[in-house]
Short mmCIF file of C-alpha atoms and ligand atoms in Angstrom, two decimals:
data_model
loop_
_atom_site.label_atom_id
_atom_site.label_comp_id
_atom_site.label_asym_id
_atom_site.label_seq_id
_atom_site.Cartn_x
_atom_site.Cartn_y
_atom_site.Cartn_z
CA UNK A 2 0.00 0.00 0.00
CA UNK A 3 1.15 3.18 -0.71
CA UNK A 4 1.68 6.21 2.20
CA UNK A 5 -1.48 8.24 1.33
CA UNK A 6 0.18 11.37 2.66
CA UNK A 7 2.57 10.87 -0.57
CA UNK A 8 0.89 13.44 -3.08
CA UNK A 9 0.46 12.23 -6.75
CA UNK A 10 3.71 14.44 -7.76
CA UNK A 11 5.47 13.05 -4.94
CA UNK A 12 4.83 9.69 -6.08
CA UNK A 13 5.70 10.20 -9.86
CA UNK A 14 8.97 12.24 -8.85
CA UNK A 15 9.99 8.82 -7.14
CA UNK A 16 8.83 6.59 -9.94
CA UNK A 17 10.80 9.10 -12.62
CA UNK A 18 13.79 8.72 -10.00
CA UNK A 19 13.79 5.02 -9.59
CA UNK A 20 13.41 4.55 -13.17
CA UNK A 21 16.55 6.73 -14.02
CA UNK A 22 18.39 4.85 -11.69
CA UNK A 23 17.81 1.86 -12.65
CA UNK A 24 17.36 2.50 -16.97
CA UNK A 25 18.99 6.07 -17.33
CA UNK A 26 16.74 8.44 -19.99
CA UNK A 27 13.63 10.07 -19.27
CA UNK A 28 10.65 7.96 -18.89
CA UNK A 29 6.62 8.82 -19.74
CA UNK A 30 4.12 7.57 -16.99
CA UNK A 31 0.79 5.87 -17.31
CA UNK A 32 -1.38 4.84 -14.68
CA UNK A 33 -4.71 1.95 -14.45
CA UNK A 34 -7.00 2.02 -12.20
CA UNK A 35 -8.82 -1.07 -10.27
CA UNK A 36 -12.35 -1.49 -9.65
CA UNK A 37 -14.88 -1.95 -7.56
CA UNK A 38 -18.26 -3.01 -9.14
CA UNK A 39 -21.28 -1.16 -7.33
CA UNK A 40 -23.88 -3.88 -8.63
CA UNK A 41 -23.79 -6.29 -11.79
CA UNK A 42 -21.99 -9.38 -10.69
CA UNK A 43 -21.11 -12.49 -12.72
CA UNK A 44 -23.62 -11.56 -15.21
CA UNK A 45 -20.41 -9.61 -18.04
CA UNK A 46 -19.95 -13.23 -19.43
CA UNK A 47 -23.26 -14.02 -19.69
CA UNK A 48 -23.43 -10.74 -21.98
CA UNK A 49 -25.07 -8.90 -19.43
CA UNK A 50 -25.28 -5.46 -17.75
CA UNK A 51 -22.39 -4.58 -14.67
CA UNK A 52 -21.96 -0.95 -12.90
CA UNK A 53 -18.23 -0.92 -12.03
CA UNK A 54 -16.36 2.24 -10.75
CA UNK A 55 -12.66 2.70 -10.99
CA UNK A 56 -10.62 3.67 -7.90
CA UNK A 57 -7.66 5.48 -6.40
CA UNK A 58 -5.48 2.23 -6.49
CA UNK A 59 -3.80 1.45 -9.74
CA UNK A 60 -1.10 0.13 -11.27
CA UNK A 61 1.70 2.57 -12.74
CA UNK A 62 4.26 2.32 -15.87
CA UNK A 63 7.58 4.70 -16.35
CA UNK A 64 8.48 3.53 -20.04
CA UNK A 65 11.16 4.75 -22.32
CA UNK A 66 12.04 3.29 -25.27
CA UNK A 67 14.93 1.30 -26.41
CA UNK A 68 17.15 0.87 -29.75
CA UNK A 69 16.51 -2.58 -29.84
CA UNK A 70 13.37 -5.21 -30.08
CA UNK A 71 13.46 -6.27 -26.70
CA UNK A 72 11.42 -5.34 -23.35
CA UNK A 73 13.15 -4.87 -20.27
CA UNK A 74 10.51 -5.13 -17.45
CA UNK A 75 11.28 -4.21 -13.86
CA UNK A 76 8.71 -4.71 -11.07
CA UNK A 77 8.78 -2.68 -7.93
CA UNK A 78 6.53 -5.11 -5.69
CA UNK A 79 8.10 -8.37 -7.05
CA UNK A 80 11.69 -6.59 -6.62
CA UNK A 81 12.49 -8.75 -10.19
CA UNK A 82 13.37 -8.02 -13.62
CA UNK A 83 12.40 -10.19 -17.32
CA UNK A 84 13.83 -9.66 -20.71
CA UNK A 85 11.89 -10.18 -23.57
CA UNK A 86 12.68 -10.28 -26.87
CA UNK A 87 9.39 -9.04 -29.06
CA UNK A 88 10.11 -11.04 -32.04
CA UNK A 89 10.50 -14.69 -29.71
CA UNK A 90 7.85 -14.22 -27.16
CA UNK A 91 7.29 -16.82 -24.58
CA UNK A 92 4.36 -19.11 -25.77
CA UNK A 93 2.81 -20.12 -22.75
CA UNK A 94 2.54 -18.90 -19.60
CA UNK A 95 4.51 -19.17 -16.44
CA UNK A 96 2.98 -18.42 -13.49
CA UNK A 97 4.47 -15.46 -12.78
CA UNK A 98 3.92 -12.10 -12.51
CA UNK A 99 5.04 -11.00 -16.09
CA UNK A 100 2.40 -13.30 -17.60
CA UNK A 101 0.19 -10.09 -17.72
CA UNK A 102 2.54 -8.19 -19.34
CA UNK A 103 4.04 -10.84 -21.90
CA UNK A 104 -0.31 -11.74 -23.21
CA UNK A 105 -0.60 -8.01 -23.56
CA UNK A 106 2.25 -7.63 -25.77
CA UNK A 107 1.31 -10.73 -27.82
CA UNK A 108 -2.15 -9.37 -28.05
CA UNK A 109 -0.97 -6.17 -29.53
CA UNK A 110 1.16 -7.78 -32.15
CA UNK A 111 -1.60 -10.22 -32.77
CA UNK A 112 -3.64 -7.64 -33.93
CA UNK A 113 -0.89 -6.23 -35.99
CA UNK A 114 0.39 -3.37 -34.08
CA UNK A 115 4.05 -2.05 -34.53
CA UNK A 116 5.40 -2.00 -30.55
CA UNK A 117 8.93 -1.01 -30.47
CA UNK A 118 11.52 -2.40 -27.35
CA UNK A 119 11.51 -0.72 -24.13
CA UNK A 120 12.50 -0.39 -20.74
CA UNK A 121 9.41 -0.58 -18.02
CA UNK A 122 8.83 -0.05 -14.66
CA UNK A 123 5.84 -1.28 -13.19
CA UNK A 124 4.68 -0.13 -9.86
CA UNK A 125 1.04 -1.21 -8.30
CA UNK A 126 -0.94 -0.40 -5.00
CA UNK A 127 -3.84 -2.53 -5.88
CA UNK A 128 -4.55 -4.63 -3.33
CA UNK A 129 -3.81 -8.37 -4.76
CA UNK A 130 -6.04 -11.15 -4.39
CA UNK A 131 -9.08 -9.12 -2.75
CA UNK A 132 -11.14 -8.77 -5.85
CA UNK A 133 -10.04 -5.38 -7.06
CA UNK A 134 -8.95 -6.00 -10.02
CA UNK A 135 -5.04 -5.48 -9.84
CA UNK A 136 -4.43 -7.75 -13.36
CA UNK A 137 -6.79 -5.82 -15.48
CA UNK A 138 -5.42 -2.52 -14.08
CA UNK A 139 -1.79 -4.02 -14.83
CA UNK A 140 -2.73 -5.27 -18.22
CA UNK A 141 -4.68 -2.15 -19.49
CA UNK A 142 -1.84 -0.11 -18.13
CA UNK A 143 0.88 -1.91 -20.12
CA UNK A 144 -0.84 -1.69 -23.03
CA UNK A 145 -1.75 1.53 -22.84
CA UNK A 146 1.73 2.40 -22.41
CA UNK A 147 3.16 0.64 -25.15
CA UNK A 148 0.57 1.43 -27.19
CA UNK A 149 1.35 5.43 -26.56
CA UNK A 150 5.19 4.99 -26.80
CA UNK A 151 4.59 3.25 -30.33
CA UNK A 152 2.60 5.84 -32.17
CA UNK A 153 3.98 9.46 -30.33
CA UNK A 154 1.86 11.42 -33.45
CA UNK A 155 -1.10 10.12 -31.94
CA UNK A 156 -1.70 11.37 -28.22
CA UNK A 157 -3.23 9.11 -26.24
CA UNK A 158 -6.61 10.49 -26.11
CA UNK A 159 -7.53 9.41 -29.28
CA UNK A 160 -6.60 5.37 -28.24
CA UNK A 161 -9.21 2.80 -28.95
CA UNK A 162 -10.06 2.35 -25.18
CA UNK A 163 -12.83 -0.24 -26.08
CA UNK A 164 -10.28 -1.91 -28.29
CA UNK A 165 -7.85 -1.77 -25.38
CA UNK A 166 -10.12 -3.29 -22.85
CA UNK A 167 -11.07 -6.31 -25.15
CA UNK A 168 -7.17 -6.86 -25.93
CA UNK A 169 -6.32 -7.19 -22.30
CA UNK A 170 -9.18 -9.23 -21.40
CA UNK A 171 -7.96 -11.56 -24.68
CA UNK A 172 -4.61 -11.44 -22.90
CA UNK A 173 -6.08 -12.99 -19.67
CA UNK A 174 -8.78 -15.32 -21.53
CA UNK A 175 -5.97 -16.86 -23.64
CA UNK A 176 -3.07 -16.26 -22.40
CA UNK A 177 -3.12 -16.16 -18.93
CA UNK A 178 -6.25 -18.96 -19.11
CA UNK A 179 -8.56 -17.08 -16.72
CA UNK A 180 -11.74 -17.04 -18.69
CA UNK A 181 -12.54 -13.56 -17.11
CA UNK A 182 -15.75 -11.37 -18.84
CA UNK A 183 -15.12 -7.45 -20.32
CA UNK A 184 -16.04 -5.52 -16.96
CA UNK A 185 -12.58 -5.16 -15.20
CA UNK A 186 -10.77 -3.87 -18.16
CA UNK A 187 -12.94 -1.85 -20.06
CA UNK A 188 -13.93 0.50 -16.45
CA UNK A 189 -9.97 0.50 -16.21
CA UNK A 190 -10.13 2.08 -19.53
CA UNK A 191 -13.20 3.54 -19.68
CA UNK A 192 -13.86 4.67 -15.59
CA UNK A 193 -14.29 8.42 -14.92
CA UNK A 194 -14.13 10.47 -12.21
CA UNK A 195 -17.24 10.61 -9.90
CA UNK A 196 -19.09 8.18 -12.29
CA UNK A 197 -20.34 4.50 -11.89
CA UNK A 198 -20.20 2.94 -15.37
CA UNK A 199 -23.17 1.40 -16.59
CA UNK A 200 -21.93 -1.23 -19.43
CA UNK A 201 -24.09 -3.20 -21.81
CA UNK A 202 -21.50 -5.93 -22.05
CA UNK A 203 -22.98 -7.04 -25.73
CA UNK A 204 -23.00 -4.45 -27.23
CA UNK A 205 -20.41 -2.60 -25.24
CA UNK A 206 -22.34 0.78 -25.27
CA UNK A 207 -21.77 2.56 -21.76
CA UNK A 208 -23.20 5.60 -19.94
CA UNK A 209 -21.60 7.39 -17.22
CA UNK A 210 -23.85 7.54 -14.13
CA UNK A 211 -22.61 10.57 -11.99
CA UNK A 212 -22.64 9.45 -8.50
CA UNK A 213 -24.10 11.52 -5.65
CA UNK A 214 -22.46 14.01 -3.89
CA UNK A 215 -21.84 13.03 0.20
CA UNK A 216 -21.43 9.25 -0.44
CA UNK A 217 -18.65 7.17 -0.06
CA UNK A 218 -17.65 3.86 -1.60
CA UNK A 219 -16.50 2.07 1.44
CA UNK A 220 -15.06 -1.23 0.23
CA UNK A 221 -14.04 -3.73 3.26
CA UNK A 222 -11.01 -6.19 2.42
CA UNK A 223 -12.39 -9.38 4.11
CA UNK A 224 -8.68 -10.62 4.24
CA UNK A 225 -9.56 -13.80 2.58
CA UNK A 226 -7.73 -14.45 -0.96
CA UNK A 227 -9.85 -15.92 -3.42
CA UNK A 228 -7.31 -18.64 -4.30
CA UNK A 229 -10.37 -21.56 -5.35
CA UNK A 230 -11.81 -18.36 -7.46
CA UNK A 231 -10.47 -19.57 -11.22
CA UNK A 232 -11.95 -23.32 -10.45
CA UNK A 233 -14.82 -22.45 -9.24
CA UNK A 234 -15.58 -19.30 -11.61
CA UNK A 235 -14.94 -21.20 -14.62
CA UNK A 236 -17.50 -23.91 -13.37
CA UNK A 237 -20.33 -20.99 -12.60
CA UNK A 238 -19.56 -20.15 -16.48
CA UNK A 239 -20.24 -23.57 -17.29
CA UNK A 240 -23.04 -23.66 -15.39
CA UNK A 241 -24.35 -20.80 -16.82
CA UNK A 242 -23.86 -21.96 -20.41
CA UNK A 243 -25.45 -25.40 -19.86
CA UNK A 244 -28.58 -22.98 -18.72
CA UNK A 245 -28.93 -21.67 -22.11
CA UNK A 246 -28.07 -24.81 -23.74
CA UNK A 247 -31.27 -26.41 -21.56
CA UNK A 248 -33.57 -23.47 -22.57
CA UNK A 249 -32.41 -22.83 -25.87
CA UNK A 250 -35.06 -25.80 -26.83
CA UNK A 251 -37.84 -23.43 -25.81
CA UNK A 252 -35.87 -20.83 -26.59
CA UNK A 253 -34.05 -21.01 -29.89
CA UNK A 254 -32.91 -17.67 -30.23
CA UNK A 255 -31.44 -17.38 -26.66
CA UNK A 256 -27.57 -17.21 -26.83
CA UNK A 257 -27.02 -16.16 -23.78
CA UNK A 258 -28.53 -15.80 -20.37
CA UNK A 259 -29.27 -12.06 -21.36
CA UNK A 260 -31.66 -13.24 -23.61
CA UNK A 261 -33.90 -15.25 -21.12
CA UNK A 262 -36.53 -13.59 -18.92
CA UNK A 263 -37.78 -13.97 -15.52
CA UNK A 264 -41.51 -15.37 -17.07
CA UNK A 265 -39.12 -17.45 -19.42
CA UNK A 266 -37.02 -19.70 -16.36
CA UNK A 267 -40.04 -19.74 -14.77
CA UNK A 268 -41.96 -21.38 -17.51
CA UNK A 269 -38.93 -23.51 -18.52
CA UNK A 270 -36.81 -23.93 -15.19
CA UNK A 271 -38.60 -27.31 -14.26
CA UNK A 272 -36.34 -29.13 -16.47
CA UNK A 273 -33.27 -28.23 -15.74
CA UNK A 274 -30.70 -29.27 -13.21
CA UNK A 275 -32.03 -27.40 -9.48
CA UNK A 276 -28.17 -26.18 -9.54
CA UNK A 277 -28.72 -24.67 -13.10
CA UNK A 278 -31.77 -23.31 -12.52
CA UNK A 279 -30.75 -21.68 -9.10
CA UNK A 280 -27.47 -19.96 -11.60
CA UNK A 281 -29.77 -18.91 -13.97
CA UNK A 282 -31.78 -17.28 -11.67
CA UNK A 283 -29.26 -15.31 -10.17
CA UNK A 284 -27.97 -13.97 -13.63
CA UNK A 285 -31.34 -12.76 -15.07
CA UNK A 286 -32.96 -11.57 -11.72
CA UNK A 287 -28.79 -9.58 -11.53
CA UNK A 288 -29.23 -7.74 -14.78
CA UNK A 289 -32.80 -6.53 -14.10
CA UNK A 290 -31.27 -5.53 -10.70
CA UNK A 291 -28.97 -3.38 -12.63
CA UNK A 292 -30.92 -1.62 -15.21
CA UNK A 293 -33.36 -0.64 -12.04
CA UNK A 294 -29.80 0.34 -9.82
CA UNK A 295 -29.26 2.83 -12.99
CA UNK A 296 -32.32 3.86 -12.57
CA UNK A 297 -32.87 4.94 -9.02
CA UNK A 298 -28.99 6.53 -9.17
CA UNK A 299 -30.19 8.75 -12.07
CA UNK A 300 -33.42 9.79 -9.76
CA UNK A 301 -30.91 10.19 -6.68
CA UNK A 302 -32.98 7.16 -5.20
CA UNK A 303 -30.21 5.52 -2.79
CA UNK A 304 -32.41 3.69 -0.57
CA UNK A 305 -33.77 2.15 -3.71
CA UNK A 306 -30.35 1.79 -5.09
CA UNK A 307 -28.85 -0.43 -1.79
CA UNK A 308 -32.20 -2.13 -1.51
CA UNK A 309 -31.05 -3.89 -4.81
CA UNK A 310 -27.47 -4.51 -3.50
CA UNK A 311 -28.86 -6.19 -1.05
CA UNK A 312 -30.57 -8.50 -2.75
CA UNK A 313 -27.82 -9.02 -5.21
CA UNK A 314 -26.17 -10.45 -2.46
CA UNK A 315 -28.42 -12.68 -1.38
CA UNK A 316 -28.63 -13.95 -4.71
CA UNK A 317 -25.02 -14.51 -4.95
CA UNK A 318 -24.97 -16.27 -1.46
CA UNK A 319 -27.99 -18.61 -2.04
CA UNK A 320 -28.50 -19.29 -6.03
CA UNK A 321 -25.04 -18.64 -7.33
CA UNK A 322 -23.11 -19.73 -4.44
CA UNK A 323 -19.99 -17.41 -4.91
CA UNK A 324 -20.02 -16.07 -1.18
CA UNK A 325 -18.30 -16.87 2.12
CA UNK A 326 -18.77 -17.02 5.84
CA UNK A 327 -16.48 -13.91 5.90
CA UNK A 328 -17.83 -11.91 3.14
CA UNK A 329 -21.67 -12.49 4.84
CA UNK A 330 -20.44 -11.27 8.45
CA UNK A 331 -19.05 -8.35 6.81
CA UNK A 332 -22.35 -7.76 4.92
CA UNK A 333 -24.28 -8.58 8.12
CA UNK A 334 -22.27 -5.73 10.31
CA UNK A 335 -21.99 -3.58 7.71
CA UNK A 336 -26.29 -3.23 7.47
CA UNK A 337 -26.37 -2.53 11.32
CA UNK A 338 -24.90 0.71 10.59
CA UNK A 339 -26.27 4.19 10.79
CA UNK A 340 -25.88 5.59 7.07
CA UNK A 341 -25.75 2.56 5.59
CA UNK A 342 -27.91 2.59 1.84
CA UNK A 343 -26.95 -1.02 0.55
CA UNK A 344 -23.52 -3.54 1.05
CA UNK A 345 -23.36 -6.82 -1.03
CA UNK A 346 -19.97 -8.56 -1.83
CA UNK A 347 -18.34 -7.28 -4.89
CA UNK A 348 -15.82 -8.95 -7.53
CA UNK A 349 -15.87 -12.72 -8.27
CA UNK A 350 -16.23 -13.91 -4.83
CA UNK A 351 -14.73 -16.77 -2.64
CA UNK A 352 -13.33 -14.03 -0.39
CA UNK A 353 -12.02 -10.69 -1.17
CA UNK A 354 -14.15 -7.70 -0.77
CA UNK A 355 -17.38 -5.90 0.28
CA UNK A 356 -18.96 -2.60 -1.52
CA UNK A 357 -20.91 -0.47 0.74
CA UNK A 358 -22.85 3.00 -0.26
CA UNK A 359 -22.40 4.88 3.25
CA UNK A 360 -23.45 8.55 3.78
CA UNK A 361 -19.92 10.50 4.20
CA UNK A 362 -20.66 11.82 7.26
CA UNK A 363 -20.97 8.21 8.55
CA UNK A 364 -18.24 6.74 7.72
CA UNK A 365 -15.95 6.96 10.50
CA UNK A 366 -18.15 5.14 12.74
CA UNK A 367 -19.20 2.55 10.07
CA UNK A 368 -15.33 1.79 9.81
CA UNK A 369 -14.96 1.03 13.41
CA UNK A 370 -17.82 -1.17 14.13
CA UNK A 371 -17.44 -3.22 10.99
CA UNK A 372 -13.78 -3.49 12.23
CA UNK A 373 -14.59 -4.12 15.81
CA UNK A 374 -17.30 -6.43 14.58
CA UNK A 375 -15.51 -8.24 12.27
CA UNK A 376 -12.55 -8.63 14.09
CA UNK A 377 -14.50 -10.36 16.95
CA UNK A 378 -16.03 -12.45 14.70
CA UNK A 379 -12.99 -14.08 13.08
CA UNK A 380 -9.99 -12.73 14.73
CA UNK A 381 -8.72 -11.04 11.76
CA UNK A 382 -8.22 -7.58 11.50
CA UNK A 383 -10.14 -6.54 7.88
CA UNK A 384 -8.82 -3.00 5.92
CA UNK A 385 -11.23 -0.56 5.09
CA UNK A 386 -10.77 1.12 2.06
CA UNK A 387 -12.97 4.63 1.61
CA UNK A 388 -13.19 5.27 -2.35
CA UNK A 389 -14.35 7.35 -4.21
CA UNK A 390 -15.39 6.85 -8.33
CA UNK A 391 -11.76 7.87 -10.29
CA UNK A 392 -10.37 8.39 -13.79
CA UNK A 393 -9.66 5.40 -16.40
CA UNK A 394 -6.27 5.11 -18.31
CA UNK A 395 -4.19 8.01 -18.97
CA UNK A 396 -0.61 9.40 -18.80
CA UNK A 397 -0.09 10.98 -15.64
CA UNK A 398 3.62 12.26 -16.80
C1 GLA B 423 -14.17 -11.23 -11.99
C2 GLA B 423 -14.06 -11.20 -13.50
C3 GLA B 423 -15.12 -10.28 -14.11
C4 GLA B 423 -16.52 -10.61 -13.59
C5 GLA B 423 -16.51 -10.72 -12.07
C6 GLA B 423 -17.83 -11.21 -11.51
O1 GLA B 423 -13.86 -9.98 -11.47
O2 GLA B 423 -12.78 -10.76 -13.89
O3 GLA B 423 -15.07 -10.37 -15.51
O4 GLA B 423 -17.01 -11.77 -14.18
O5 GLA B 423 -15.50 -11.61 -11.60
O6 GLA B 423 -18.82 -10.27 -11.73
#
């Protein structure tokens, strides 16, 4: 984590600094966010609707160029270095933390674009393993950066985010083999500032949904890594796929759970497996959930607006089966308190973190009984995180 008395400057001074030490010449800076999704959960890969935000933790990239092909890639939290050369890239992955960056770069050649060798630094305060998204904020970062350093005519406003996003979430679907949807890396490259994203992950058309003045984002790090997450997420994609495949009898032009309606599993449901049925359920009862969250936000509702988060997590806890013991108890203190408007788990699940909408004036007290509480409850001492909604991609220097 980094000091949060450290200004932004500060901060990018130090990266500049490090990187001259280490590289020599002067380095451009890029920064990714993570994310925290408000409401919207496990329904992207069922070509759904999510409402991420991006947040004040990201990763960061000094980059310089080199005269050579090769990629020289330092990493400040790993303290280790790798050497690539762009024309031999590795062809599978190796468990390590590079794999992000190495199915970026083959991405980006894969689709034909001219990336020229380079010196990085990579430098992230996303918190890993809690469901924050650190790899799409280091992917979308990396290729942001490379993409920028290749083409110096174009600035990088004019960047095909949306292209971005689906690169780096091709990096991690086939080269990194998590079979991760769009939402992570396309509010890394799309997020802005005071806005929850509302994507249509078909079509990919998004609107910015200004949050409310005098509310925080208070996300609450259970402590639990979601280690079993890739098993168990790739089965709940399964699962949802043998859903369609069950209803697509009744339903021939139903491709994907977005396509099925509440009167439609309730006609159908009978016949398929009670575990499919209960998945199902979750994902089409999630996306209405989300088009009415967008909804009440854009009328200023709240109470409306957590009253649906709340029964997104229930529906992740009983029909899709993606919570835990620790995420519920943090859910459970977290709607005693005074302020509260909704809490649900957020991200994949199997641990990591909770989202809660908490009046700003509140929050001080709502992070020490959730801390007190949860501490007693499992001996572990949880961080809180207070967010707020923050910018996408961009060079920072
Ligand atoms: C992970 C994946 C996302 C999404 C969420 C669940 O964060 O990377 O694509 O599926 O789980 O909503």
């Amino acid at each position: 984590m980094v000091d949060a008395k450290r200004t932004l400057e500060d901060s990018t001074d130090l990266m500049r600094r490090s990187f001259v030490e280490r590289f020599g010449g002067s380095p451009r800076i890029y920064r990714a966010p993570g994310r925290v999704n408000l409401i919207g959960e496990h329904t992207d890969y069922n070509d759904g609707f999510v409402m991420p935000a991006a947040i004040g933790f990201h990763t960061r990239i000094a980059i310089a160029p080199r005269s050579d092909r090769k990629l020289v890639v330092y990493s400040e939290n790993y303290s280790d270095q790798v050497e690539f050369d762009l024309d031999h890239l590795p062809a599978k992955c190796a468990g390590h933390w590079s794999d992000y960056v190495v199915g970026v770069v083959k991405m980006l050649v894969h689709a034909g674009k001219e990336l020229r060798g380079a010196h990085l630094l990579v430098d992230g305060n996303v918190p890993q393993g809690a469901g924050l998204s650190s790899s799409a904020s280091i992917e979308v970062a990396v290729g942001y950066a490379l993409l920028d350093l290749a083409n110096p005519a174009i600035e990088g406003e004019s960047l095909d985010r949306t292209k971005l996003a689906l690169l780096c979430q091709r990096a991690e679907n086939e080269f990194v083999g998590a079979r991760c949807g769009i939402m992570d890396q396309f509010v890394s490259s799309h997020g802005e500032r005071g806005k929850a994203l509302l994507l249509d992950c078909r079509s990919l058309k998004y609107r910015q949904l200004p949050l409310p003045d005098g509310v925080a984002l208070a996300v609450c790090n259970t402590m639990v890594k979601h280690s079993i997450a890739q098993g168990e997420y790739n089965q709940r994609r399964a699962e949802c796929e043998a859903g369609v495949r069950g209803l697509s009898k009744h339903l021939p032009n139903a491709r994907a759970l977005r396509d099925v309606t509440p009167e439609a599993l309730e006609a159908y449901g009978e016949e398929l497996p009670d575990v499919v049925r209960r998945r199902c359920r979750h994902v089409i009862g999630e996306n209405a959930r989300v088009l009415q969250a967008a909804s009440a936000l854009e009328i200023g509702d709240l109470a409306a607006f957590g009253k649906l988060m709340r029964e997104s997590h229930r529906s992740l806890r009983d029909d899709f089966e993606v919570s835990c013991a620790e995420l519920d108890l943090m859910v459970e203190l977290a709607e005693q308190v005074e302020g509260v408007y909704g809490t649900r788990m957020t991200g994949g699940g199997f641990g990591g973190c909770t989202i809660t909408l908490v009046r700003a004036d509140c929050v001080e007290a709502f992070q020490q009984t959730v801390r007190q509480g949860y501490e007693r409850g499992t001996g572990c001492r949880p961080e809180i995180y207070v967010c707020s909604a923050a910018d996408g991609v961009g060079r920072v220097a």
